[in-house]
Amino acid sequence: MLRQNITLTILLLNLFIAFLGIGLVIPVTPTIMNELNLSGSIVGYMVAAFAVAQLVVSPIAGRWVDKFGRKRMIIIGLFIFGSSELLFGVGNTLSVLFLSRILGGISAAFIMPAVTAFIADTTSLETRSKALGYMSAAISTGFIIGPGIGGFLAEIGTRIPFFFAGALGFSAAILSIITLKEPKRNLQGEEELEPKARLNRIFSPVYFISFMIILISAFGLSSFESLFALFVDHKFGFTPQDIAIMITGGAIVGAIAQVALFDRLTRWLGEIRLIRYSLIFSAILVFLLTIVNHYYMVLFTTIIVFIGFDLMRPAVTTYLSKIAGNEQGFVGGMNSMFTSIGNVFGPIIGGILFDMNLNYPFYFATIFLAIGTGLTLAWKQHPLAKVSPAKIN
């Protein structure tokens, strides 16, 4: 148990460092876009480039996670992430910036399925939801500190946060090499599926609705998240520091909810009902952002909306990891792939809508979050996802 806790701590620390690097660059992105005179549509395409790369690579990465090991994929992904951030920091042309985002998408395709599978290998069904809640909290905590540091580093130079993020990515990779140990897996019954067989598994009743929920929610959420910084920059004239405060506040509240509430809520409601209520909660608050216009109301609404996002994502991941058995890498890869599909088209459509009207991406996000809510009504709990009440402390 002690070794398991140490491994989980190291894994979460690496995730924290990586996502601290991602959070660093958020407040300064609108400034970079303004410097290069890029429209909302171009920003949407750039975010989509990240997602397309993640989409293409995720199924392959999921297979490699099972074939070559969790640790190796995490390390490679972190090195690629560091390289992508440094490239964005030195880039002054669209081609270089797009190449940077493509590398970033590849790194995400490598890291997330490997981390999820790593945690699934080292936890039991009873403790997995708590561990995955901690994983999401580590990601959110990176955003807590990241945007704040990024906002202040931007005062030194608009490219400094990207260089700092790249350095953090390389640091996390080195730390993983030194400290992580490949987890033991139960290989009984595990086999390499042919591409056609893997495609058929996607449409299996066990997984299909879960993957559709991921797709629809990612479609709506990405249109909101990818344009949020530009939305408050253009509509309210918020500075990088203002954006940093909002994202940091939201990340703090989200991290607290994940650590204090996520495990209790999944045990009480189950993952499916928690996802349903989180979708409803998020849809309402995303819509409210188009109505409120006072600084503190925008701040409050933005902070609270992160609760729904931060409870929904680990709930889907936890559910899939419980029913996956020996297909953890496959499920992680498919989770990443369907998230990527939503992330490809959400920002593109959101960027086009943003150029038409600042509020349209948020209306779009609200509609798709509502569709996701409706789909959860047809979702039935899988027996493997249930935890016996006798085992709940």
Coordinates of C-alpha atoms in Angstrom, one line a residue:
M1 CA 0.0 0.0 0.0
L2 CA 2.9 2.4 0.8
R3 CA 4.6 1.7 -2.5
Q4 CA 1.2 2.2 -4.3
N5 CA 0.7 5.6 -2.6
I6 CA 4.2 6.7 -3.4
T7 CA 3.8 5.7 -7.1
L8 CA 0.4 7.6 -7.2
T9 CA 2.0 10.7 -5.6
I10 CA 4.8 10.7 -8.2
L11 CA 2.4 10.2 -11.0
L12 CA 0.2 13.0 -9.8
L13 CA 3.2 15.3 -9.4
N14 CA 4.3 14.7 -13.0
L15 CA 0.7 15.5 -14.1
F16 CA 0.7 18.6 -12.0
I17 CA 4.0 19.8 -13.6
A18 CA 2.8 19.1 -17.1
F19 CA -0.5 20.9 -16.7
L20 CA 1.1 23.7 -14.8
G21 CA 3.0 24.2 -18.1
I22 CA -0.3 24.2 -20.1
G23 CA -1.9 26.6 -17.7
L24 CA 1.0 29.0 -17.9
V25 CA 0.2 30.0 -21.5
I26 CA -3.5 30.5 -21.2
P27 CA -3.6 34.2 -20.1
V28 CA -1.1 35.3 -22.7
T29 CA -2.7 33.5 -25.7
P30 CA -5.1 36.4 -26.6
T31 CA -2.1 38.8 -26.5
I32 CA -0.2 36.6 -28.9
M33 CA -3.2 36.4 -31.2
N34 CA -3.6 40.2 -31.2
E35 CA 0.1 40.6 -31.9
L36 CA -0.2 38.4 -35.0
N37 CA -3.6 39.9 -36.0
L38 CA -5.3 36.5 -35.9
S39 CA -9.1 36.1 -36.0
G40 CA -11.3 34.0 -33.8
S41 CA -11.6 31.5 -36.7
I42 CA -7.8 31.1 -36.9
V43 CA -7.6 30.5 -33.2
G44 CA -10.3 27.9 -33.5
Y45 CA -8.4 26.2 -36.3
M46 CA -5.3 26.2 -34.3
V47 CA -7.0 24.5 -31.3
A48 CA -8.5 22.1 -33.8
A49 CA -5.0 21.2 -35.1
F50 CA -4.1 20.1 -31.6
A51 CA -7.3 18.0 -31.5
V52 CA -6.8 16.5 -35.0
A53 CA -3.3 15.3 -34.1
Q54 CA -4.7 13.8 -30.8
L55 CA -7.5 12.2 -32.8
V56 CA -5.2 10.6 -35.3
V57 CA -2.6 9.4 -32.8
S58 CA -4.9 8.3 -29.9
P59 CA -6.0 4.9 -31.2
I60 CA -2.4 4.0 -32.0
A61 CA -1.2 5.4 -28.7
G62 CA -3.8 3.4 -26.8
R63 CA -2.5 0.2 -28.4
W64 CA 1.1 1.2 -27.7
V65 CA 0.2 1.8 -24.0
D66 CA -0.9 -1.8 -23.7
K67 CA 2.0 -3.1 -25.9
F68 CA 5.0 -1.1 -24.8
G69 CA 4.1 0.0 -21.3
R70 CA 2.6 3.0 -19.4
K71 CA 5.9 4.6 -18.2
R72 CA 7.5 4.7 -21.7
M73 CA 4.5 6.4 -23.2
I74 CA 4.3 9.0 -20.4
I75 CA 8.0 9.9 -20.8
I76 CA 7.8 10.2 -24.6
G77 CA 4.7 12.3 -24.3
L78 CA 6.2 14.7 -21.8
F79 CA 9.3 15.3 -24.0
I80 CA 7.0 16.0 -27.0
F81 CA 5.0 18.4 -24.9
G82 CA 8.1 20.3 -23.8
S83 CA 9.2 20.6 -27.4
S84 CA 5.8 21.9 -28.6
E85 CA 5.8 24.6 -26.0
L86 CA 9.3 25.8 -26.8
L87 CA 8.4 25.8 -30.5
F88 CA 5.3 28.0 -29.9
G89 CA 7.5 30.4 -27.9
V90 CA 9.9 31.0 -30.8
G91 CA 7.2 30.8 -33.5
N92 CA 6.4 34.0 -35.5
T93 CA 4.6 32.4 -38.4
L94 CA 1.3 30.5 -38.6
S95 CA 3.0 27.3 -40.0
V96 CA 5.3 27.1 -36.9
L97 CA 2.4 27.8 -34.5
F98 CA 0.3 25.1 -36.1
L99 CA 3.2 22.7 -36.0
S100 CA 3.5 23.4 -32.3
R101 CA -0.1 22.6 -31.7
I102 CA 0.1 19.4 -33.7
L103 CA 3.0 18.3 -31.5
G104 CA 1.0 19.2 -28.4
G105 CA -1.9 17.0 -29.6
I106 CA 0.5 14.1 -30.1
S107 CA 1.8 14.6 -26.6
A108 CA -1.7 14.5 -25.1
A109 CA -2.5 11.3 -27.1
F110 CA 0.5 9.7 -25.5
I111 CA 0.2 11.0 -21.9
M112 CA -3.5 10.7 -20.9
P113 CA -4.3 7.0 -21.9
A114 CA -1.0 6.0 -20.3
V115 CA -1.7 7.8 -17.1
T116 CA -5.3 6.5 -16.8
A117 CA -4.1 2.9 -17.5
F118 CA -1.3 3.4 -15.0
I119 CA -3.7 4.4 -12.3
A120 CA -6.1 1.6 -13.2
D121 CA -3.3 -1.0 -12.9
T122 CA -2.3 0.2 -9.4
T123 CA -5.8 0.6 -7.8
S124 CA -8.7 -1.6 -7.0
L125 CA -12.3 -0.9 -8.1
E126 CA -13.1 0.5 -4.7
T127 CA -10.2 3.0 -4.7
R128 CA -10.1 3.9 -8.4
S129 CA -12.7 6.7 -8.3
K130 CA -10.8 8.4 -5.6
A131 CA -7.5 8.0 -7.4
L132 CA -8.9 9.3 -10.7
G133 CA -10.5 12.2 -8.8
Y134 CA -7.0 13.0 -7.4
M135 CA -5.7 12.8 -11.0
S136 CA -8.2 15.4 -12.2
A137 CA -7.4 17.5 -9.1
A138 CA -3.7 17.4 -10.0
I139 CA -4.6 18.6 -13.5
S140 CA -6.8 21.4 -12.1
T141 CA -4.3 22.4 -9.5
G142 CA -1.8 22.9 -12.3
F143 CA -4.2 25.4 -13.8
I144 CA -4.5 27.0 -10.4
I145 CA -0.9 28.0 -10.3
G146 CA -0.2 28.1 -14.0
P147 CA -2.3 31.0 -15.2
G148 CA -1.3 33.1 -12.2
I149 CA 2.4 32.6 -12.9
G150 CA 1.8 32.9 -16.7
G151 CA 0.0 36.3 -16.2
F152 CA 3.0 37.7 -14.3
L153 CA 5.6 36.2 -16.6
A154 CA 3.8 37.9 -19.5
E155 CA 4.8 41.2 -18.0
I156 CA 8.4 40.2 -18.6
G157 CA 7.7 39.1 -22.2
T158 CA 4.8 37.5 -24.0
R159 CA 6.8 34.5 -25.0
I160 CA 8.4 33.8 -21.6
P161 CA 5.4 31.6 -20.3
F162 CA 6.0 29.2 -23.3
F163 CA 9.7 28.8 -22.6
F164 CA 8.9 28.2 -18.9
A165 CA 6.2 25.6 -19.9
G166 CA 8.7 23.8 -22.1
A167 CA 11.2 23.6 -19.3
L168 CA 8.5 22.2 -17.0
G169 CA 7.6 19.5 -19.6
F170 CA 11.2 18.3 -19.8
S171 CA 11.5 18.4 -16.0
A172 CA 8.5 16.2 -15.7
A173 CA 9.9 13.7 -18.2
I174 CA 13.2 13.5 -16.4
L175 CA 11.4 13.0 -13.0
S176 CA 9.3 10.2 -14.6
I177 CA 12.5 8.4 -15.8
I178 CA 14.0 8.5 -12.4
T179 CA 11.1 7.8 -10.2
L180 CA 8.3 5.9 -12.0
K181 CA 8.3 2.1 -12.1
E182 CA 6.2 0.2 -14.7
P183 CA 3.2 -1.2 -13.0
K184 CA 2.4 -4.9 -13.0
R185 CA -0.5 -6.0 -15.2
N186 CA -2.7 -9.0 -15.2
L187 CA -2.0 -10.1 -18.8
Q188 CA -4.4 -13.1 -18.6
G189 CA -6.9 -12.8 -21.4
E190 CA -5.1 -9.8 -22.9
E191 CA -4.7 -10.1 -26.6
E192 CA -3.7 -7.8 -29.5
L193 CA -6.9 -7.0 -31.5
E194 CA -6.9 -6.4 -35.2
P195 CA -7.9 -2.9 -36.3
K196 CA -11.3 -4.2 -37.5
A197 CA -11.9 -5.9 -34.2
R198 CA -11.0 -2.7 -32.3
L199 CA -13.5 -0.8 -34.5
N200 CA -16.2 -3.4 -33.6
R201 CA -15.4 -2.9 -29.9
I202 CA -16.2 0.8 -30.3
F203 CA -19.8 -0.1 -31.3
S204 CA -20.1 -2.7 -28.5
P205 CA -23.1 -1.9 -26.2
V206 CA -20.6 -1.9 -23.3
Y207 CA -18.8 1.1 -24.6
F208 CA -20.8 2.9 -27.3
I209 CA -23.0 5.2 -25.2
S210 CA -20.0 6.1 -23.1
F211 CA -18.0 7.1 -26.1
M212 CA -21.0 9.1 -27.5
I213 CA -21.3 11.0 -24.2
I214 CA -17.6 11.8 -24.4
L215 CA -18.0 13.0 -28.0
I216 CA -21.0 15.2 -27.5
S217 CA -19.8 16.7 -24.2
A218 CA -16.3 17.4 -25.7
F219 CA -18.0 19.0 -28.8
G220 CA -19.9 21.5 -26.6
L221 CA -17.2 22.0 -23.9
S222 CA -14.4 22.7 -26.4
S223 CA -16.4 25.4 -28.2
F224 CA -16.7 27.1 -24.8
E225 CA -13.2 26.6 -23.4
S226 CA -11.3 27.4 -26.6
L227 CA -13.0 30.8 -27.1
F228 CA -13.4 31.8 -23.4
A229 CA -10.2 33.9 -23.2
L230 CA -11.0 35.7 -26.4
F231 CA -14.6 36.1 -25.3
V232 CA -13.8 38.0 -22.1
D233 CA -10.9 39.8 -23.8
H234 CA -13.2 41.2 -26.6
K235 CA -16.4 41.6 -24.7
F236 CA -15.2 43.0 -21.4
G237 CA -11.6 44.1 -22.2
F238 CA -10.1 41.8 -19.6
T239 CA -6.4 41.7 -19.3
P240 CA -4.2 38.6 -19.0
Q241 CA -4.2 39.1 -15.3
D242 CA -8.0 39.2 -15.2
I243 CA -8.2 36.0 -17.3
A244 CA -5.6 34.4 -15.0
I245 CA -7.7 35.3 -11.9
M246 CA -10.9 33.7 -13.4
I247 CA -9.2 30.5 -14.6
T248 CA -7.2 30.2 -11.3
G249 CA -10.4 30.7 -9.2
G250 CA -12.3 28.2 -11.3
A251 CA -9.4 25.7 -11.0
I252 CA -9.3 26.1 -7.2
V253 CA -13.0 25.5 -6.8
G254 CA -12.9 22.6 -9.2
A255 CA -9.9 21.0 -7.4
I256 CA -11.6 21.3 -4.1
A257 CA -14.8 19.7 -5.5
Q258 CA -12.7 16.8 -7.0
V259 CA -10.8 16.1 -3.7
A260 CA -13.6 16.7 -1.3
L261 CA -16.7 15.6 -3.2
F262 CA -15.9 13.4 -6.2
D263 CA -15.4 10.1 -4.5
R264 CA -18.5 10.7 -2.2
L265 CA -20.7 11.7 -5.1
T266 CA -19.7 8.7 -7.3
R267 CA -20.4 6.3 -4.5
W268 CA -23.7 8.1 -3.7
L269 CA -25.0 8.8 -7.2
G270 CA -22.9 6.5 -9.4
E271 CA -20.9 7.8 -12.4
I272 CA -23.9 8.1 -14.8
R273 CA -26.1 10.2 -12.7
L274 CA -23.2 12.4 -11.6
I275 CA -22.3 13.0 -15.3
R276 CA -26.0 13.8 -16.1
Y277 CA -26.2 16.4 -13.3
S278 CA -22.9 17.9 -14.2
L279 CA -24.0 18.3 -17.8
I280 CA -27.2 20.1 -16.7
F281 CA -25.2 22.3 -14.3
S282 CA -22.6 23.2 -16.9
A283 CA -25.2 24.0 -19.6
I284 CA -27.1 26.4 -17.4
L285 CA -24.0 28.3 -16.3
V286 CA -22.5 28.5 -19.8
F287 CA -25.7 30.1 -20.9
L288 CA -25.6 32.5 -18.0
L289 CA -22.2 33.8 -19.1
T290 CA -24.0 35.3 -22.2
I291 CA -26.4 37.3 -19.9
V292 CA -24.2 38.6 -17.0
N293 CA -22.2 41.7 -17.7
H294 CA -20.8 42.9 -14.3
Y295 CA -17.2 42.0 -13.7
Y296 CA -17.8 40.2 -10.4
M297 CA -20.8 38.3 -11.8
V298 CA -18.7 37.1 -14.8
L299 CA -16.0 36.2 -12.3
F300 CA -18.4 34.3 -10.0
T301 CA -20.1 32.5 -12.9
T302 CA -16.8 31.5 -14.5
I303 CA -15.5 30.1 -11.3
I304 CA -18.6 28.0 -10.5
V305 CA -19.0 26.6 -14.1
F306 CA -15.7 24.8 -13.6
I307 CA -17.3 22.6 -10.9
G308 CA -19.5 20.9 -13.5
F309 CA -16.6 20.4 -15.9
D310 CA -14.3 19.0 -13.3
L311 CA -16.7 16.5 -11.9
M312 CA -17.9 15.2 -15.3
R313 CA -14.6 14.4 -16.9
P314 CA -13.2 12.1 -14.1
A315 CA -16.6 10.5 -13.8
V316 CA -16.6 9.3 -17.4
T317 CA -13.0 8.2 -17.1
T318 CA -13.7 6.3 -13.9
Y319 CA -16.7 4.5 -15.4
L320 CA -14.8 3.4 -18.4
S321 CA -11.8 2.2 -16.4
K322 CA -14.0 0.1 -14.2
I323 CA -15.6 -1.8 -17.1
A324 CA -12.5 -2.0 -19.3
G325 CA -10.8 -5.0 -17.6
N326 CA -7.7 -5.8 -19.6
E327 CA -8.5 -3.2 -22.3
Q328 CA -7.3 -0.2 -20.3
G329 CA -5.0 1.1 -23.0
F330 CA -7.7 0.6 -25.7
V331 CA -10.4 2.4 -23.6
G332 CA -7.9 5.2 -22.7
G333 CA -7.1 5.6 -26.4
M334 CA -10.7 5.7 -27.4
N335 CA -11.5 8.2 -24.6
S336 CA -8.8 10.4 -26.0
M337 CA -9.9 9.8 -29.6
F338 CA -13.6 10.7 -29.1
T339 CA -12.6 13.7 -27.0
S340 CA -10.4 14.8 -29.9
I341 CA -13.2 14.5 -32.4
G342 CA -15.3 16.9 -30.3
N343 CA -12.2 19.1 -29.9
V344 CA -11.6 19.2 -33.6
F345 CA -15.0 20.5 -34.7
G346 CA -16.0 22.4 -31.5
P347 CA -13.3 25.1 -31.8
I348 CA -13.7 25.4 -35.6
I349 CA -17.4 26.0 -35.4
G350 CA -17.0 28.0 -32.2
G351 CA -14.4 30.2 -33.9
I352 CA -16.6 30.8 -36.9
L353 CA -19.6 31.6 -34.6
F354 CA -17.3 33.9 -32.5
D355 CA -16.6 36.1 -35.6
M356 CA -20.4 36.3 -36.2
N357 CA -21.3 37.1 -32.6
L358 CA -19.4 36.9 -29.4
N359 CA -22.2 35.0 -27.6
Y360 CA -22.8 32.3 -30.3
P361 CA -20.1 29.8 -29.2
F362 CA -21.7 29.8 -25.8
Y363 CA -25.2 29.1 -27.2
F364 CA -23.7 26.4 -29.3
A365 CA -22.0 24.8 -26.2
T366 CA -25.3 25.0 -24.2
I367 CA -27.1 23.1 -27.0
F368 CA -24.6 20.3 -27.1
L369 CA -24.4 20.0 -23.4
A370 CA -28.2 19.6 -23.3
I371 CA -28.0 16.9 -26.0
G372 CA -25.4 15.1 -23.9
T373 CA -27.8 15.3 -20.9
G374 CA -30.5 13.7 -23.0
L375 CA -28.3 10.9 -24.1
T376 CA -27.5 10.0 -20.4
L377 CA -31.1 9.0 -20.0
A378 CA -30.6 6.0 -22.2
W379 CA -27.4 5.0 -20.4
K380 CA -27.5 1.9 -18.2
Q381 CA -25.1 1.1 -15.4
H382 CA -22.7 -1.7 -16.2
P383 CA -22.5 -4.4 -13.5
L384 CA -18.7 -4.0 -13.3
A385 CA -19.0 -0.3 -12.5
K386 CA -21.0 -1.0 -9.3
V387 CA -19.2 -1.0 -6.0
S388 CA -20.7 -3.0 -3.2
P389 CA -22.0 -0.8 -0.4
A390 CA -20.3 -3.1 2.1
K391 CA -16.9 -2.1 0.7
I392 CA -17.6 1.6 1.1
N393 CA -16.0 3.1 4.2

